[in-house]
């Protein structure tokens, strides 16, 4: 049995639900009346219960707001993030020649017994090897930055900004300089979405 106190607490919610379901106000059942009238403020699901405002301090953290500049044309959230290498289009330095190769780590069970799911396609490769030829440069003046999706190489004579074909692990990247051929060989371990199926 429902107590009178329990009914009194549910009454405002039931009245709000009744207002939500009866948006026209009259009792006719015509399908034209079911459409909301223009200029009429309709109620939604959020209007059933009483609104409670929760501040950030009640949740357990502080809310940091970005102060708006009244003279700014755009809000900070509307401005797209500019990549680090946006200046590569106007850079007068030469773009070096480069090669991209895939590398597999094979074991005897992969070659002779064929016990793993590896195959000769690039889907079964673990590493991406990039060879950059930079004639006339030395190891001391080359700056190489690797991110998850981008490779950026700078030197006094050359500039290379290369979007990578697959996401990689920047922490496991290695670079080796061959002074006899003036080549920088960069080994990058790929971190693709479905690698667990290919290894």
Steps between C-alpha positions, in 0.01 A plus 500: 500500500630848412522746784355852476846652549638297206209617279569864592865468394405346165220746423718780348678246278170351380362848424812581298461173311137585431601839358757330280252251358223759457689765303190639318290565807165396347350152497454450122668201341560646154841423350541869411495591868790264577746719313654776708373845417746763382616729774378257766772393742474121528621297793761228472619206709722729705197694623346210698715520813603808688824649375798482734815698431822323593816702523845362428605517864215267599615239249850503643701714260536862404365627171750716316339731250677677218451872522354647184663801341225747406705621202564154354329402176481126571457297814803287590305176446423601138865536399652187348830375636785585262751218448859557609627464145268753339796711389637225272316647198702822518828346611771566235701189597507203264285193564729194525441172320356226720389137477242324716533123553321248719688250714391171657656325795511135391582199713564140398142398582377769259718385212516121527201396708259783408351492848411869522254714306777688320492532124709692242269805499573831673217427747734252673788748528592645838741778403510790259849583371551850354830574321566871444789603271654834603810568285743750650367484857661365814349332805546798737265742317203268442192538720249212483161512675261204497138510611231234479397604147778726370875510430675838493867527398687833487853593408664813353456368143195269523151494646264199496152490646359153441156382613541133585282237328426325832501606867826416672647484850728808526673369815640195321633692195869472416715695253838410355728726293717351223767759423636313194168523312364813684184310594287515811324167563202523737332187638145547628286236670143514369200503736202423278149422617482137384861390552389239752341303215814494282765389750 
